[in-house]
Tab-separated table of C-alpha atoms and ligand atoms in Angstrom:
chain	number	residue	atom	x	y	z
A	27	UNK	CA	35.961	-9.210	-27.086
A	28	UNK	CA	35.684	-11.473	-30.126
A	29	UNK	CA	35.773	-15.196	-30.279
A	30	UNK	CA	35.648	-17.921	-32.863
A	31	UNK	CA	32.173	-19.278	-32.359
A	32	UNK	CA	32.186	-22.024	-34.919
A	33	UNK	CA	32.260	-22.994	-38.546
A	34	UNK	CA	29.177	-21.901	-40.429
A	35	UNK	CA	28.079	-23.751	-43.521
A	36	UNK	CA	28.080	-21.313	-46.451
A	37	UNK	CA	26.247	-22.257	-49.637
A	38	UNK	CA	27.443	-20.729	-52.919
A	39	UNK	CA	24.386	-18.935	-54.384
A	40	UNK	CA	25.287	-19.931	-57.971
A	41	UNK	CA	26.708	-23.439	-57.780
A	42	UNK	CA	24.901	-24.509	-54.603
A	43	UNK	CA	28.185	-25.930	-53.297
A	44	UNK	CA	28.617	-25.910	-49.560
A	45	UNK	CA	31.800	-24.461	-48.009
A	46	UNK	CA	32.576	-24.067	-44.364
A	47	UNK	CA	33.823	-20.733	-43.111
A	48	UNK	CA	35.044	-19.525	-39.756
A	49	UNK	CA	32.938	-16.814	-38.139
A	50	UNK	CA	34.569	-14.258	-35.877
A	51	UNK	CA	31.795	-12.770	-33.777
A	52	UNK	CA	30.978	-11.700	-30.307
A	53	UNK	CA	29.247	-14.576	-28.558
A	54	UNK	CA	25.629	-13.924	-27.714
A	55	UNK	CA	25.859	-13.942	-23.924
A	56	UNK	CA	29.462	-12.859	-23.546
A	57	UNK	CA	28.612	-9.442	-22.184
A	58	UNK	CA	25.305	-10.286	-20.641
A	59	UNK	CA	25.241	-8.769	-17.135
A	60	UNK	CA	24.869	-11.095	-14.176
A	61	UNK	CA	21.916	-9.865	-12.154
A	62	UNK	CA	21.970	-9.669	-8.360
A	63	UNK	CA	19.862	-12.308	-6.564
A	64	UNK	CA	16.149	-11.590	-6.001
A	65	UNK	CA	15.647	-9.559	-2.814
A	66	UNK	CA	13.448	-12.269	-1.267
A	67	UNK	CA	14.353	-15.543	-2.993
A	68	UNK	CA	18.079	-14.765	-2.845
A	69	UNK	CA	17.980	-14.476	0.946
A	70	UNK	CA	15.936	-17.660	1.314
A	71	UNK	CA	18.618	-19.404	-0.785
A	72	UNK	CA	21.378	-17.889	1.369
A	73	UNK	CA	19.660	-19.263	4.462
A	74	UNK	CA	19.335	-22.726	2.900
A	75	UNK	CA	23.081	-22.654	2.223
A	76	UNK	CA	23.954	-21.563	5.797
A	77	UNK	CA	25.422	-24.587	7.658
A	78	UNK	CA	24.485	-23.203	11.117
A	79	UNK	CA	21.982	-25.713	12.624
A	80	UNK	CA	20.407	-22.842	14.618
A	81	UNK	CA	19.678	-20.691	11.566
A	82	UNK	CA	16.193	-19.197	11.246
A	83	UNK	CA	14.566	-18.257	7.946
A	84	UNK	CA	12.035	-15.429	8.309
A	85	UNK	CA	12.394	-14.297	4.690
A	86	UNK	CA	9.849	-15.717	2.270
A	87	UNK	CA	6.086	-15.547	2.844
A	88	UNK	CA	5.265	-19.191	3.368
A	89	UNK	CA	3.101	-20.504	6.209
A	90	UNK	CA	5.146	-22.843	8.394
A	91	UNK	CA	3.649	-25.001	11.122
A	92	UNK	CA	4.991	-25.633	14.626
A	93	UNK	CA	7.332	-28.313	13.207
A	94	UNK	CA	8.778	-25.845	10.693
A	95	UNK	CA	7.032	-27.437	7.700
A	96	UNK	CA	4.773	-25.891	5.108
A	97	UNK	CA	1.765	-28.226	5.425
A	98	UNK	CA	-0.538	-29.577	2.703
A	99	UNK	CA	-4.156	-28.836	3.656
A	100	UNK	CA	-6.150	-31.968	4.497
A	101	UNK	CA	-8.847	-30.938	1.976
A	102	UNK	CA	-6.178	-30.610	-0.724
A	103	UNK	CA	-4.798	-34.074	0.109
A	104	UNK	CA	-8.279	-35.551	-0.265
A	105	UNK	CA	-8.979	-33.658	-3.488
A	106	UNK	CA	-5.623	-34.828	-4.823
A	107	UNK	CA	-6.341	-38.464	-4.002
A	108	UNK	CA	-9.675	-38.347	-5.821
A	109	UNK	CA	-8.165	-36.433	-8.748
A	110	UNK	CA	-5.404	-39.016	-9.197
A	111	UNK	CA	-8.043	-41.751	-9.064
A	112	UNK	CA	-10.427	-40.130	-11.542
A	113	UNK	CA	-8.237	-38.140	-13.929
A	114	UNK	CA	-8.546	-39.543	-17.461
A	115	UNK	CA	-6.321	-37.192	-19.422
A	116	UNK	CA	-3.550	-34.670	-19.286
A	117	UNK	CA	-4.859	-32.773	-22.327
A	118	UNK	CA	-4.923	-28.975	-21.976
A	119	UNK	CA	-7.654	-27.470	-19.858
A	120	UNK	CA	-9.575	-24.590	-21.536
A	121	UNK	CA	-7.357	-21.500	-22.001
A	122	UNK	CA	-9.661	-19.457	-19.769
A	123	UNK	CA	-9.214	-22.024	-17.005
A	124	UNK	CA	-10.996	-24.897	-15.274
A	125	UNK	CA	-14.728	-23.999	-15.061
A	126	UNK	CA	-15.213	-25.282	-11.480
A	127	UNK	CA	-12.162	-23.297	-10.373
A	128	UNK	CA	-13.318	-20.114	-12.110
A	129	UNK	CA	-16.847	-20.343	-10.646
A	130	UNK	CA	-15.606	-21.211	-7.164
A	131	UNK	CA	-13.039	-18.432	-7.111
A	132	UNK	CA	-15.401	-15.766	-8.438
A	133	UNK	CA	-17.855	-16.687	-5.690
A	134	UNK	CA	-15.127	-16.754	-3.013
A	135	UNK	CA	-13.708	-13.366	-3.943
A	136	UNK	CA	-16.565	-11.359	-5.428
A	137	UNK	CA	-19.228	-12.938	-3.199
A	138	UNK	CA	-22.704	-14.196	-4.032
A	139	UNK	CA	-24.383	-10.848	-3.347
A	140	UNK	CA	-22.328	-8.993	-5.942
A	141	UNK	CA	-22.582	-11.916	-8.310
A	142	UNK	CA	-26.367	-11.815	-8.123
A	143	UNK	CA	-26.228	-8.105	-8.951
A	144	UNK	CA	-23.702	-8.176	-11.814
A	145	UNK	CA	-22.877	-11.772	-12.811
A	146	UNK	CA	-22.766	-10.936	-16.542
A	147	UNK	CA	-20.245	-8.197	-16.023
A	148	UNK	CA	-17.657	-10.408	-14.280
A	149	UNK	CA	-14.928	-11.960	-16.437
A	150	UNK	CA	-12.167	-14.211	-15.100
A	151	UNK	CA	-9.108	-15.996	-16.410
A	152	UNK	CA	-7.049	-18.584	-14.531
A	153	UNK	CA	-3.441	-17.521	-14.069
A	154	UNK	CA	-0.150	-19.084	-12.964
A	155	UNK	CA	-0.277	-17.824	-9.376
A	156	UNK	CA	-1.120	-14.362	-8.083
A	157	UNK	CA	1.965	-13.111	-9.891
A	158	UNK	CA	0.591	-14.320	-13.219
A	159	UNK	CA	-2.746	-12.714	-12.357
A	160	UNK	CA	-1.123	-9.326	-11.662
A	161	UNK	CA	0.643	-9.618	-14.984
A	162	UNK	CA	-2.549	-10.519	-16.908
A	163	UNK	CA	-4.360	-7.651	-15.184
A	164	UNK	CA	-1.581	-5.222	-16.098
A	165	UNK	CA	-1.542	-6.423	-19.720
A	166	UNK	CA	-5.288	-5.848	-20.066
A	167	UNK	CA	-4.968	-2.403	-18.457
A	168	UNK	CA	-2.161	-1.576	-20.863
A	169	UNK	CA	-4.252	-2.805	-23.812
A	170	UNK	CA	-7.064	-0.452	-22.786
A	171	UNK	CA	-4.777	2.292	-24.101
A	172	UNK	CA	-5.797	5.008	-21.649
A	173	UNK	CA	-2.125	5.899	-21.218
A	174	UNK	CA	-2.601	6.110	-17.467
A	175	UNK	CA	-0.076	5.052	-14.871
A	176	UNK	CA	-0.223	2.541	-12.054
A	177	UNK	CA	0.002	3.789	-8.465
A	178	UNK	CA	1.586	1.358	-6.030
A	179	UNK	CA	2.007	1.663	-2.274
A	180	UNK	CA	5.343	2.682	-0.802
A	181	UNK	CA	6.434	0.084	0.185
A	182	UNK	CA	4.885	-2.748	-1.810
A	183	UNK	CA	5.762	-6.308	-2.761
A	184	UNK	CA	8.942	-5.715	-4.816
A	185	UNK	CA	7.813	-7.932	-7.699
A	186	UNK	CA	4.901	-5.574	-8.468
A	187	UNK	CA	7.429	-3.246	-10.083
A	188	UNK	CA	8.816	-5.558	-12.819
A	189	UNK	CA	5.468	-7.298	-13.313
A	190	UNK	CA	3.782	-4.011	-14.143
A	191	UNK	CA	6.518	-1.973	-15.806
A	192	UNK	CA	7.458	-4.815	-18.160
A	193	UNK	CA	4.052	-4.329	-19.833
A	194	UNK	CA	5.070	-0.744	-20.604
A	195	UNK	CA	2.840	0.825	-17.950
A	196	UNK	CA	4.432	3.624	-15.932
A	197	UNK	CA	4.491	3.549	-12.126
A	198	UNK	CA	3.998	6.129	-9.405
A	199	UNK	CA	4.163	5.545	-5.673
A	200	UNK	CA	1.752	6.677	-2.988
A	201	UNK	CA	2.832	6.968	0.647
A	202	UNK	CA	1.441	4.054	2.660
A	203	UNK	CA	3.475	2.951	5.669
A	204	UNK	CA	4.628	5.197	8.480
A	205	UNK	CA	7.682	3.686	10.244
A	206	UNK	CA	7.151	6.012	13.222
A	207	UNK	CA	3.631	4.800	14.041
A	208	UNK	CA	4.102	1.345	12.451
A	209	UNK	CA	0.726	1.933	10.806
A	210	UNK	CA	-0.804	3.302	7.626
A	211	UNK	CA	0.118	6.883	6.758
A	212	UNK	CA	-3.399	7.532	5.570
A	213	UNK	CA	-3.023	11.285	5.305
A	214	UNK	CA	0.000	10.852	3.029
A	215	UNK	CA	-1.781	8.173	1.009
A	216	UNK	CA	-4.834	10.350	0.407
A	217	UNK	CA	-2.720	13.360	-0.441
A	218	UNK	CA	-0.710	11.391	-3.032
A	219	UNK	CA	-3.723	9.624	-4.499
A	220	UNK	CA	-5.368	13.032	-4.882
A	221	UNK	CA	-3.341	13.238	-8.109
A	222	UNK	CA	-4.646	9.908	-9.497
A	223	UNK	CA	-7.003	10.512	-12.383
A	224	UNK	CA	-9.288	8.824	-14.857
A	225	UNK	CA	-7.252	6.235	-16.784
A	226	UNK	CA	-4.889	5.639	-13.857
A	227	UNK	CA	-4.849	2.397	-11.891
A	228	UNK	CA	-4.429	2.308	-8.122
A	229	UNK	CA	-3.030	-0.991	-6.885
A	230	UNK	CA	-4.272	-1.815	-3.383
A	231	UNK	CA	-3.534	-4.855	-1.230
A	232	UNK	CA	-6.888	-6.478	-0.409
A	233	UNK	CA	-5.724	-7.483	3.088
A	234	UNK	CA	-2.562	-8.410	5.015
A	235	UNK	CA	-0.435	-5.772	3.289
A	236	UNK	CA	2.862	-7.171	2.017
A	237	UNK	CA	5.406	-6.173	3.355
A	238	UNK	CA	4.044	-4.143	6.288
A	239	UNK	CA	1.072	-6.091	7.706
A	240	UNK	CA	-0.648	-2.683	8.155
A	241	UNK	CA	-4.135	-2.684	6.597
A	242	UNK	CA	-6.682	0.026	5.840
A	243	UNK	CA	-9.579	0.334	8.294
A	244	UNK	CA	-13.153	0.066	7.000
A	245	UNK	CA	-13.515	3.869	7.149
A	246	UNK	CA	-10.300	4.280	5.180
A	247	UNK	CA	-11.554	1.880	2.492
A	248	UNK	CA	-14.680	4.034	2.276
A	249	UNK	CA	-12.594	7.134	1.646
A	250	UNK	CA	-10.585	5.334	-1.065
A	251	UNK	CA	-13.822	4.115	-2.708
A	252	UNK	CA	-15.218	7.682	-2.761
A	253	UNK	CA	-11.986	8.961	-4.287
A	254	UNK	CA	-12.147	6.292	-6.992
A	255	UNK	CA	-15.687	7.381	-7.840
A	256	UNK	CA	-14.923	11.114	-7.793
A	257	UNK	CA	-11.546	10.983	-9.560
A	258	UNK	CA	-12.383	8.095	-11.919
A	259	UNK	CA	-9.301	5.952	-11.307
A	260	UNK	CA	-9.546	2.158	-11.573
A	261	UNK	CA	-8.746	0.111	-8.459
A	262	UNK	CA	-6.722	-3.062	-8.879
A	263	UNK	CA	-6.681	-5.370	-5.866
A	264	UNK	CA	-3.864	-7.777	-5.151
A	265	UNK	CA	-5.480	-10.462	-3.011
A	266	UNK	CA	-2.812	-12.944	-1.956
A	267	UNK	CA	-3.807	-13.525	1.685
A	268	UNK	CA	-7.615	-13.835	1.823
A	269	UNK	CA	-8.416	-15.644	5.076
A	270	UNK	CA	-5.160	-14.748	6.838
A	271	UNK	CA	-6.453	-11.471	8.298
A	272	UNK	CA	-9.871	-11.428	9.914
A	273	UNK	CA	-11.573	-14.170	7.899
A	274	UNK	CA	-12.491	-15.065	4.324
A	275	UNK	CA	-15.337	-12.541	4.021
A	276	UNK	CA	-13.971	-9.842	6.339
A	277	UNK	CA	-10.725	-9.772	4.360
A	278	UNK	CA	-12.540	-8.734	1.183
A	279	UNK	CA	-14.592	-5.989	2.858
A	280	UNK	CA	-12.705	-3.230	1.005
A	281	UNK	CA	-12.722	-5.105	-2.307
A	282	UNK	CA	-16.500	-5.663	-2.143
A	283	UNK	CA	-17.060	-2.054	-1.100
A	284	UNK	CA	-15.254	-0.995	-4.267
A	285	UNK	CA	-17.390	-3.406	-6.301
A	286	UNK	CA	-20.521	-1.723	-4.875
A	287	UNK	CA	-19.351	1.725	-5.825
A	288	UNK	CA	-16.932	1.662	-8.720
A	289	UNK	CA	-17.826	0.549	-12.243
A	290	UNK	CA	-14.497	-1.176	-13.058
A	291	UNK	CA	-12.311	-3.192	-10.676
A	292	UNK	CA	-9.458	-5.572	-11.500
A	293	UNK	CA	-8.557	-8.322	-9.025
A	294	UNK	CA	-5.480	-10.568	-8.918
A	295	UNK	CA	-6.092	-13.390	-6.438
A	296	UNK	CA	-3.775	-16.178	-5.398
A	297	UNK	CA	-4.318	-19.531	-3.708
A	298	UNK	CA	-0.623	-20.023	-2.932
A	299	UNK	CA	-1.003	-19.120	0.720
A	300	UNK	CA	-4.622	-19.714	1.680
A	301	UNK	CA	-4.822	-23.169	0.050
A	302	UNK	CA	-1.121	-23.891	0.412
A	303	UNK	CA	-0.808	-24.321	-3.380
A	304	UNK	CA	2.472	-22.404	-3.634
A	305	UNK	CA	4.239	-24.649	-6.126
A	306	UNK	CA	1.087	-25.358	-8.144
A	307	UNK	CA	0.911	-21.718	-9.331
A	308	UNK	CA	-2.801	-21.218	-8.876
A	309	UNK	CA	-4.291	-17.771	-9.317
A	310	UNK	CA	-6.981	-15.855	-11.112
A	311	UNK	CA	-7.406	-12.468	-12.754
A	312	UNK	CA	-10.949	-11.157	-12.308
A	313	UNK	CA	-12.290	-8.183	-14.239
A	314	UNK	CA	-15.508	-6.589	-13.037
A	315	UNK	CA	-16.850	-4.054	-15.498
A	316	UNK	CA	-20.035	-2.226	-16.350
A	317	UNK	CA	-21.560	-4.853	-18.671
A	318	UNK	CA	-21.256	-8.196	-20.447
A	319	UNK	CA	-19.428	-6.762	-23.466
A	320	UNK	CA	-16.680	-5.363	-21.238
A	321	UNK	CA	-16.359	-8.690	-19.434
A	322	UNK	CA	-15.975	-10.486	-22.779
A	323	UNK	CA	-13.406	-7.932	-23.971
A	324	UNK	CA	-11.271	-8.193	-20.817
A	325	UNK	CA	-11.342	-11.997	-20.888
A	326	UNK	CA	-10.382	-12.067	-24.582
A	327	UNK	CA	-7.469	-9.699	-23.890
A	328	UNK	CA	-6.298	-11.678	-20.844
A	329	UNK	CA	-6.442	-14.941	-22.807
A	330	UNK	CA	-4.402	-13.355	-25.615
A	331	UNK	CA	-1.850	-12.084	-23.064
A	332	UNK	CA	-1.623	-15.579	-21.568
A	333	UNK	CA	-1.220	-17.126	-25.027
A	334	UNK	CA	1.680	-14.865	-25.949
A	335	UNK	CA	3.407	-15.310	-22.582
A	336	UNK	CA	2.946	-18.963	-21.573
A	337	UNK	CA	0.084	-20.267	-23.712
A	338	UNK	CA	-1.981	-22.437	-21.354
A	339	UNK	CA	-2.699	-22.326	-17.630
A	340	UNK	CA	-1.196	-25.026	-15.388
A	341	UNK	CA	-3.967	-27.435	-14.421
A	342	UNK	CA	-3.185	-29.332	-11.248
A	343	UNK	CA	-3.672	-26.653	-8.570
A	344	UNK	CA	-6.820	-25.293	-10.178
A	345	UNK	CA	-8.344	-28.761	-10.484
A	346	UNK	CA	-7.704	-29.326	-6.774
A	347	UNK	CA	-9.026	-25.906	-5.758
A	348	UNK	CA	-12.107	-26.365	-7.957
A	349	UNK	CA	-12.859	-29.609	-6.110
A	350	UNK	CA	-12.327	-28.073	-2.679
A	351	UNK	CA	-14.460	-25.009	-3.423
A	352	UNK	CA	-17.353	-26.976	-4.914
A	353	UNK	CA	-17.553	-29.800	-2.376
A	354	UNK	CA	-19.301	-28.898	0.902
A	355	UNK	CA	-17.280	-31.297	3.047
A	356	UNK	CA	-13.887	-30.373	1.569
A	357	UNK	CA	-14.711	-26.691	1.663
A	358	UNK	CA	-15.596	-26.690	5.339
A	359	UNK	CA	-12.472	-28.716	6.173
A	360	UNK	CA	-10.366	-26.157	4.227
A	361	UNK	CA	-12.028	-23.177	5.897
A	362	UNK	CA	-11.517	-24.688	9.365
A	363	UNK	CA	-7.843	-25.441	8.724
A	364	UNK	CA	-7.258	-21.962	7.329
A	365	UNK	CA	-8.927	-20.388	10.378
A	366	UNK	CA	-6.643	-22.464	12.632
A	367	UNK	CA	-3.557	-21.207	10.771
A	368	UNK	CA	-4.751	-17.643	11.071
A	369	UNK	CA	-5.348	-18.066	14.833
A	370	UNK	CA	-1.879	-19.548	15.229
A	371	UNK	CA	-0.289	-16.556	13.481
A	372	UNK	CA	-2.196	-14.194	15.769
A	373	UNK	CA	-1.022	-16.145	18.829
A	374	UNK	CA	2.548	-15.989	17.526
A	375	UNK	CA	2.182	-12.226	17.109
A	376	UNK	CA	1.063	-11.733	20.726
A	377	UNK	CA	3.701	-14.079	22.053
A	378	UNK	CA	6.469	-12.439	20.013
A	379	UNK	CA	5.360	-8.957	21.112
A	380	UNK	CA	5.381	-9.992	24.786
A	381	UNK	CA	8.816	-11.587	24.608
A	382	UNK	CA	10.370	-8.721	22.639
A	383	UNK	CA	8.972	-6.179	25.081
A	384	UNK	CA	10.170	-7.969	28.182
A	385	UNK	CA	13.629	-8.571	26.700
A	386	UNK	CA	14.100	-5.035	25.344
A	387	UNK	CA	11.866	-2.785	27.434
A	388	UNK	CA	10.617	-1.281	24.147
A	389	UNK	CA	7.155	-1.047	22.636
A	390	UNK	CA	6.391	-3.778	20.092
A	391	UNK	CA	2.595	-3.564	20.320
A	392	UNK	CA	2.420	-2.969	16.563
A	393	UNK	CA	3.408	-6.612	15.962
A	394	UNK	CA	0.142	-7.788	17.503
A	395	UNK	CA	-1.936	-5.106	15.746
A	396	UNK	CA	-0.909	-6.100	12.229
A	397	UNK	CA	-2.509	-8.663	9.919
A	398	UNK	CA	-1.277	-11.648	7.966
A	399	UNK	CA	2.211	-13.037	7.738
A	400	UNK	CA	4.377	-9.937	7.685
A	401	UNK	CA	5.720	-7.299	9.992
A	402	UNK	CA	8.508	-4.741	9.753
A	403	UNK	CA	10.665	-4.907	12.876
A	404	UNK	CA	11.889	-1.355	12.343
A	405	UNK	CA	15.565	-2.323	12.096
A	406	UNK	CA	18.099	-0.661	9.834
A	407	UNK	CA	19.548	-2.475	6.814
A	408	UNK	CA	22.803	-2.742	8.717
A	409	UNK	CA	21.091	-4.368	11.720
A	410	UNK	CA	19.248	-6.829	9.447
A	411	UNK	CA	22.545	-7.756	7.765
A	412	UNK	CA	24.338	-8.166	11.102
A	413	UNK	CA	21.621	-10.565	12.208
A	414	UNK	CA	22.310	-12.657	9.128
A	415	UNK	CA	26.073	-12.690	9.421
A	416	UNK	CA	26.376	-12.910	13.217
A	417	UNK	CA	23.300	-14.894	14.251
A	418	UNK	CA	22.146	-16.746	11.107
A	419	UNK	CA	18.789	-15.001	11.477
A	420	UNK	CA	17.466	-14.213	8.016
A	421	UNK	CA	15.013	-11.399	7.345
A	422	UNK	CA	14.720	-9.017	4.405
A	423	UNK	CA	16.967	-5.935	4.371
A	424	UNK	CA	13.859	-3.880	5.121
A	425	UNK	CA	13.508	-5.949	8.365
A	426	UNK	CA	10.312	-7.571	7.034
A	427	UNK	CA	9.821	-10.865	8.814
A	428	UNK	CA	7.456	-13.722	8.170
A	429	UNK	CA	5.726	-14.188	11.536
A	430	UNK	CA	4.409	-17.569	10.358
A	431	UNK	CA	7.962	-18.959	10.432
A	432	UNK	CA	8.266	-18.432	14.176
A	433	UNK	CA	7.669	-21.415	16.461
A	434	UNK	CA	8.280	-22.454	20.046
A	435	UNK	CA	11.677	-23.846	19.082
A	436	UNK	CA	13.095	-20.709	17.414
A	437	UNK	CA	11.172	-17.899	19.154
A	438	UNK	CA	13.671	-17.315	22.009
A	439	UNK	CA	16.639	-17.389	19.631
A	440	UNK	CA	14.952	-14.832	17.385
A	441	UNK	CA	14.058	-12.534	20.298
A	442	UNK	CA	17.543	-12.793	21.735
A	443	UNK	CA	19.164	-12.016	18.372
A	444	UNK	CA	16.869	-9.072	17.574
A	445	UNK	CA	17.386	-7.529	21.000
A	446	UNK	CA	21.159	-7.937	20.629
A	447	UNK	CA	21.228	-5.458	17.703
A	448	UNK	CA	18.779	-2.897	19.060
B	513	LMR	C1	6.788	-13.049	-0.328
B	513	LMR	O1	6.507	-11.844	-0.386
B	513	LMR	O2	7.714	-13.487	0.375
B	513	LMR	C2	5.964	-14.034	-1.102
B	513	LMR	O3	4.945	-13.380	-1.774
B	513	LMR	C3	6.767	-14.921	-1.966
B	513	LMR	C4	7.355	-14.241	-3.164
B	513	LMR	O4	7.214	-14.792	-4.260
B	513	LMR	O5	7.960	-13.178	-3.040
């Protein structure tokens, strides 16, 4: 379809006189397709718009407390108060990121033991959230020019797909979750990853697998580490839930095992969940390589990728996290509060399992076995949609729920609704 889009000013090339002329053109966005809503954010928005006062939102991965609020950590509140008091400028922070944040995060994730062994070979760049870190990691992997592909778990966090493929890297899936056992299909995973080769990247979830909650055991991590060594693929770890599984150090067991064995590891870590800095977009891309030159190269590439995408990192969340990680008192307050959240999620898991089992007579023991915020309830897409339309209970189409959104007020309603569609 054509439309008159306006009068353009036309200058005569000889006389220089200006004339206006009507342009008949297709408008720029006239045929632009309207995309469907995001598979997670769209459902959270649908729940917000639902007028039912008894609605329950189990869609997005946000930690909610007993009152149904996403709390600000006490340590973050204190760091924020002192930051507001002391901050002298809003000038850019360094493009690589806030130094206290970078040091604190490298120590938190990589650990002091590994740092002592290979400090020079670790490079890190602050990123806008874990999402930004995955993207920076993927851009650096793409720039390495090996032509390899990225292996992601089936299923994985849906945003991994556009974040990685938009850099031009190709994707392959490896089997990961077995809906029959509600656990990891390790045989399938190993069989599929048998085809991963030097130059390929294998994306692993450090802990609290999103969306399944099913994690690798320590023995399984060992097998994956041996495969990485033998086959020469590069592991990339998405670490969005450190501290929500078995503890801050236990949750990076697999990651640190890889660091001990494999010469190159890429890590995308987020503080959205474990410091509650969701809206502050606070993450980090860490590149551990064989030597200092490689670390410098990866950092230079990640900084260039940041510059061409969004230029500078957002400061506020990183400045807060840097303060929390480097101050003994704030750090122990943060760790204690995080441990309390993790315990509460585990209690919710046991409670939910018990209530589902007594209401349905079916086995829901997997709910209590899993880690982190998520669990698949094993419902069909049709059942998940019925729960939305008939009971205002919102979960993803895959029946992924956020356990951390359950509380004593909504638990019975959720159990009753789920059992009604079984
Ligand atoms: C989720 O999986 O729900 C979270 O990681 C939030 C998001 O951005 O998708």
